Coordinates of N, CA and C in Angstrom, one line a residue:
M28 N -29.2 -8.6 41.6 CA -28.2 -8.9 42.3 C -27.2 -10.0 42.1
D29 N -28.1 -10.8 41.0 CA -27.3 -12.0 40.1 C -26.6 -11.4 39.1
Q30 N -27.1 -10.3 38.8 CA -26.1 -9.3 37.6 C -24.8 -8.9 38.3
I31 N -24.6 -8.5 39.6 CA -23.3 -7.7 40.3 C -22.6 -9.1 40.7
E32 N -23.3 -10.1 41.2 CA -22.4 -11.5 41.0 C -21.6 -11.7 39.8
T33 N -22.2 -11.7 38.7 CA -21.4 -12.2 37.8 C -20.5 -11.2 37.1
I34 N -20.7 -10.1 37.3 CA -19.9 -8.9 37.2 C -18.7 -9.0 38.3
R35 N -18.6 -9.5 39.2 CA -17.9 -9.6 40.1 C -16.7 -10.9 39.9
K36 N -17.6 -11.6 39.3 CA -16.8 -13.0 39.0 C -16.1 -13.2 37.9
R37 N -16.5 -12.4 36.8 CA -16.0 -12.0 35.6 C -14.8 -11.2 35.7
Q38 N -14.9 -10.2 36.3 CA -13.6 -9.4 36.8 C -12.5 -10.1 37.5
L39 N -13.1 -10.7 38.6 CA -12.1 -11.4 39.6 C -11.1 -12.4 38.9
A40 N -12.1 -13.4 37.7 CA -11.3 -14.2 36.9 C -10.3 -13.4 35.8
F41 N -10.9 -12.4 35.1 CA -10.0 -11.7 34.5 C -8.3 -11.0 35.1
A42 N -8.8 -10.3 36.6 CA -7.4 -10.0 36.9 C -6.8 -11.0 37.7
L43 N -7.3 -12.4 38.0 CA -6.2 -13.5 38.5 C -5.5 -14.2 37.2
S44 N -6.2 -14.1 36.2 CA -5.8 -14.5 34.9 C -4.5 -13.7 34.3
V45 N -4.5 -12.5 34.7 CA -3.3 -11.4 34.3 C -2.4 -11.6 35.4
G46 N -2.7 -11.3 36.9 CA -2.0 -11.1 37.6 C -1.0 -12.5 38.1
I47 N -1.6 -13.9 38.0 CA -0.9 -14.9 38.7 C 0.4 -15.1 37.9
P48 N -0.3 -15.1 36.3 CA 1.3 -15.3 35.5 C 2.1 -14.1 35.6
Y49 N 1.7 -12.9 35.6 CA 2.9 -11.6 35.9 C 3.2 -11.9 37.1
F50 N 3.0 -12.3 38.2 CA 3.9 -12.5 39.8 C 4.5 -13.6 39.3
A51 N 4.4 -14.6 38.6 CA 5.2 -15.7 38.4 C 6.2 -15.3 37.5
F52 N 6.1 -14.7 36.7 CA 7.1 -14.1 35.6 C 8.1 -13.5 36.5
V53 N 7.8 -12.4 37.1 CA 8.3 -11.3 38.2 C 9.2 -12.2 38.9
I54 N 8.8 -13.1 39.5 CA 9.4 -14.0 40.6 C 10.4 -14.8 39.8
G55 N 9.7 -15.5 38.5 CA 10.9 -16.2 38.0 C 12.1 -15.4 37.0
I56 N 12.4 -14.1 36.6 CA 13.3 -13.4 36.6 C 14.3 -13.3 37.7
F57 N 13.9 -13.1 38.8 CA 14.5 -12.9 40.3 C 15.2 -14.3 40.2
L58 N 14.5 -15.6 40.2 CA 15.0 -16.9 40.7 C 15.9 -17.3 39.3
V59 N 16.1 -17.0 38.2 CA 16.9 -17.2 37.3 C 17.8 -16.4 37.3
V60 N 18.0 -15.1 38.1 CA 19.1 -14.2 38.0 C 19.8 -14.9 39.3
Y61 N 19.2 -15.3 40.4 CA 19.7 -15.7 41.4 C 20.1 -17.2 41.5
L62 N 19.6 -18.1 40.6 CA 20.1 -19.4 40.6 C 21.3 -19.5 39.5
A63 N 21.2 -18.8 38.4 CA 22.2 -18.6 37.5 C 23.1 -17.8 37.4
K64 N 23.6 -17.1 38.5 CA 24.1 -15.7 38.5 C 25.4 -15.8 38.1
E65 N 26.4 -16.9 38.0 CA 27.5 -17.2 37.2 C 27.3 -17.0 35.9
A66 N 26.4 -17.6 35.2 CA 26.4 -17.5 33.8 C 25.6 -16.1 33.1
I67 N 24.9 -15.5 34.0 CA 24.1 -14.3 33.6 C 25.1 -13.1 34.0
T68 N 25.8 -13.1 35.1 CA 26.7 -12.1 35.2 C 27.9 -12.1 34.3
D69 N 28.1 -12.8 33.6 CA 29.2 -13.2 32.5 C 28.8 -12.6 31.1
I70 N 27.3 -12.4 30.8 CA 26.9 -12.0 29.7 C 27.0 -10.3 29.7
I71 N 27.4 -9.7 28.7 CA 27.5 -8.2 28.8 C 26.6 -7.5 27.7
L72 N 25.7 -6.8 28.1 CA 25.0 -6.3 27.0 C 25.3 -4.8 26.8
M73 N 25.8 -3.9 26.1 CA 26.1 -2.5 26.0 C 26.5 -1.9 27.2
G74 N 27.3 -2.9 27.8 CA 28.4 -2.7 29.0 C 27.8 -2.6 30.3
F75 N 26.4 -3.4 30.6 CA 25.9 -4.0 31.7 C 25.9 -5.2 31.5
P76 N 25.7 -5.9 32.8 CA 25.4 -7.6 33.0 C 24.2 -7.6 32.6
L77 N 23.8 -9.1 32.1 CA 22.3 -9.2 31.6 C 21.5 -9.2 32.7
H78 N 22.0 -9.6 34.1 CA 21.1 -9.5 35.4 C 20.7 -8.2 35.2
Y79 N 21.5 -7.1 35.0 CA 21.0 -5.7 35.5 C 19.9 -5.4 34.5
W80 N 20.0 -5.8 33.2 CA 18.9 -5.4 32.4 C 17.8 -6.1 32.7
L81 N 17.9 -7.7 33.0 CA 16.4 -8.3 33.6 C 16.0 -7.7 34.5
V82 N 16.6 -7.4 35.6 CA 15.9 -6.8 36.8 C 15.6 -5.4 36.8
A83 N 16.7 -4.6 36.5 CA 16.6 -3.3 36.4 C 16.2 -2.6 35.5
I84 N 15.9 -3.2 34.3 CA 15.4 -2.5 33.0 C 14.2 -3.0 32.3
A85 N 14.3 -4.3 31.9 CA 13.2 -5.0 31.3 C 11.9 -5.3 32.0
I86 N 12.2 -5.3 33.3 CA 10.7 -5.4 34.0 C 9.8 -4.4 33.9
Y87 N 10.5 -2.9 34.0 CA 9.6 -1.9 33.9 C 8.7 -1.8 32.6
P88 N 9.1 -1.8 31.4 CA 8.7 -1.7 30.4 C 7.5 -2.7 29.9
I89 N 7.9 -4.2 30.1 CA 7.0 -5.3 30.3 C 5.7 -4.7 31.2
T90 N 6.1 -4.2 32.6 CA 4.8 -4.2 33.3 C 4.0 -2.9 32.8
W91 N 4.5 -1.9 32.4 CA 3.7 -0.7 31.9 C 3.0 -1.0 30.5
V92 N 3.3 -2.2 29.8 CA 2.6 -2.5 28.9 C 1.4 -3.5 29.1
L93 N 2.0 -4.4 29.8 CA 0.6 -5.3 30.6 C -0.4 -4.3 31.4
F94 N 0.1 -3.6 32.1 CA -0.9 -2.9 32.7 C -1.8 -1.7 32.0
I95 N -1.3 -1.2 30.9 CA -2.1 -0.7 30.1 C -2.8 -1.4 29.1
W96 N -2.5 -2.6 28.8 CA -3.3 -3.7 28.2 C -4.5 -3.9 28.9
Y97 N -4.0 -4.5 30.1 CA -5.1 -4.7 31.3 C -6.2 -3.6 31.6
V98 N -5.8 -2.4 31.7 CA -6.8 -1.4 32.0 C -7.7 -1.1 30.8
G99 N -7.1 -1.1 29.6 CA -8.1 -1.0 28.7 C -9.1 -2.3 28.5
K100 N -8.7 -3.6 28.8 CA -9.5 -4.7 28.5 C -10.5 -4.6 29.9
A101 N -10.2 -4.1 31.1 CA -11.0 -4.0 32.1 C -12.2 -2.8 31.8
N102 N -11.4 -1.8 31.0 CA -12.7 -0.6 31.0 C -13.5 -1.0 29.8
A103 N -13.2 -1.6 28.8 CA -14.0 -2.4 28.0 C -15.2 -3.7 28.6
M104 N -14.7 -4.4 29.4 CA -15.5 -5.2 29.9 C -16.6 -4.3 31.1
E105 N -16.3 -3.3 31.8 CA -17.2 -2.7 32.5 C -18.0 -1.7 31.6
D106 N -17.6 -1.2 30.3 CA -18.3 -0.5 29.2 C -19.7 -1.5 29.0
E107 N -19.0 -2.9 28.6 CA -19.8 -3.9 27.8 C -21.1 -4.0 29.2
I108 N -20.6 -4.7 30.3 CA -21.7 -4.6 31.4 C -22.4 -3.9 31.8
A109 N -21.7 -2.6 31.7 CA -23.1 -1.1 31.5 C -23.8 -1.2 30.7
A110 N -23.5 -1.5 29.4 CA -24.6 -1.6 28.3 C -25.5 -2.4 28.3
K111 N -25.4 -3.7 28.8 CA -26.4 -4.8 29.4 C -27.2 -4.2 30.2
V112 N -26.6 -3.8 31.6 CA -27.5 -3.3 32.2 C -28.2 -2.2 32.6
G113 N -27.8 -1.6 31.2 CA -28.4 -0.6 30.8 C -29.6 -0.6 29.9
G114 N -29.5 -1.5 29.2 CA -30.4 -1.8 28.1 C -31.6 -2.6 28.8
E115 N -31.4 -3.4 30.0 CA -32.3 -4.5 30.7 C -33.3 -3.4 31.1

């Protein structure tokens, strides 16, 4: 039972170490766009204002890259734990 508790704590710590900064990043983008809307809407990239790029386009590739990395690390962690449990 101690092994299961160790696994749970390790996975929770990893999930929070990824999830909390990601949440802060997303909220931060929206806050920057909201608080500095005059400056951000004046910047045009390829025909679109910067706030459009930040909120509608940039967030999705960043999210996918982060989630793909997270799933890979989580699977590696589970494999490592399974090898330890299987070897005992």
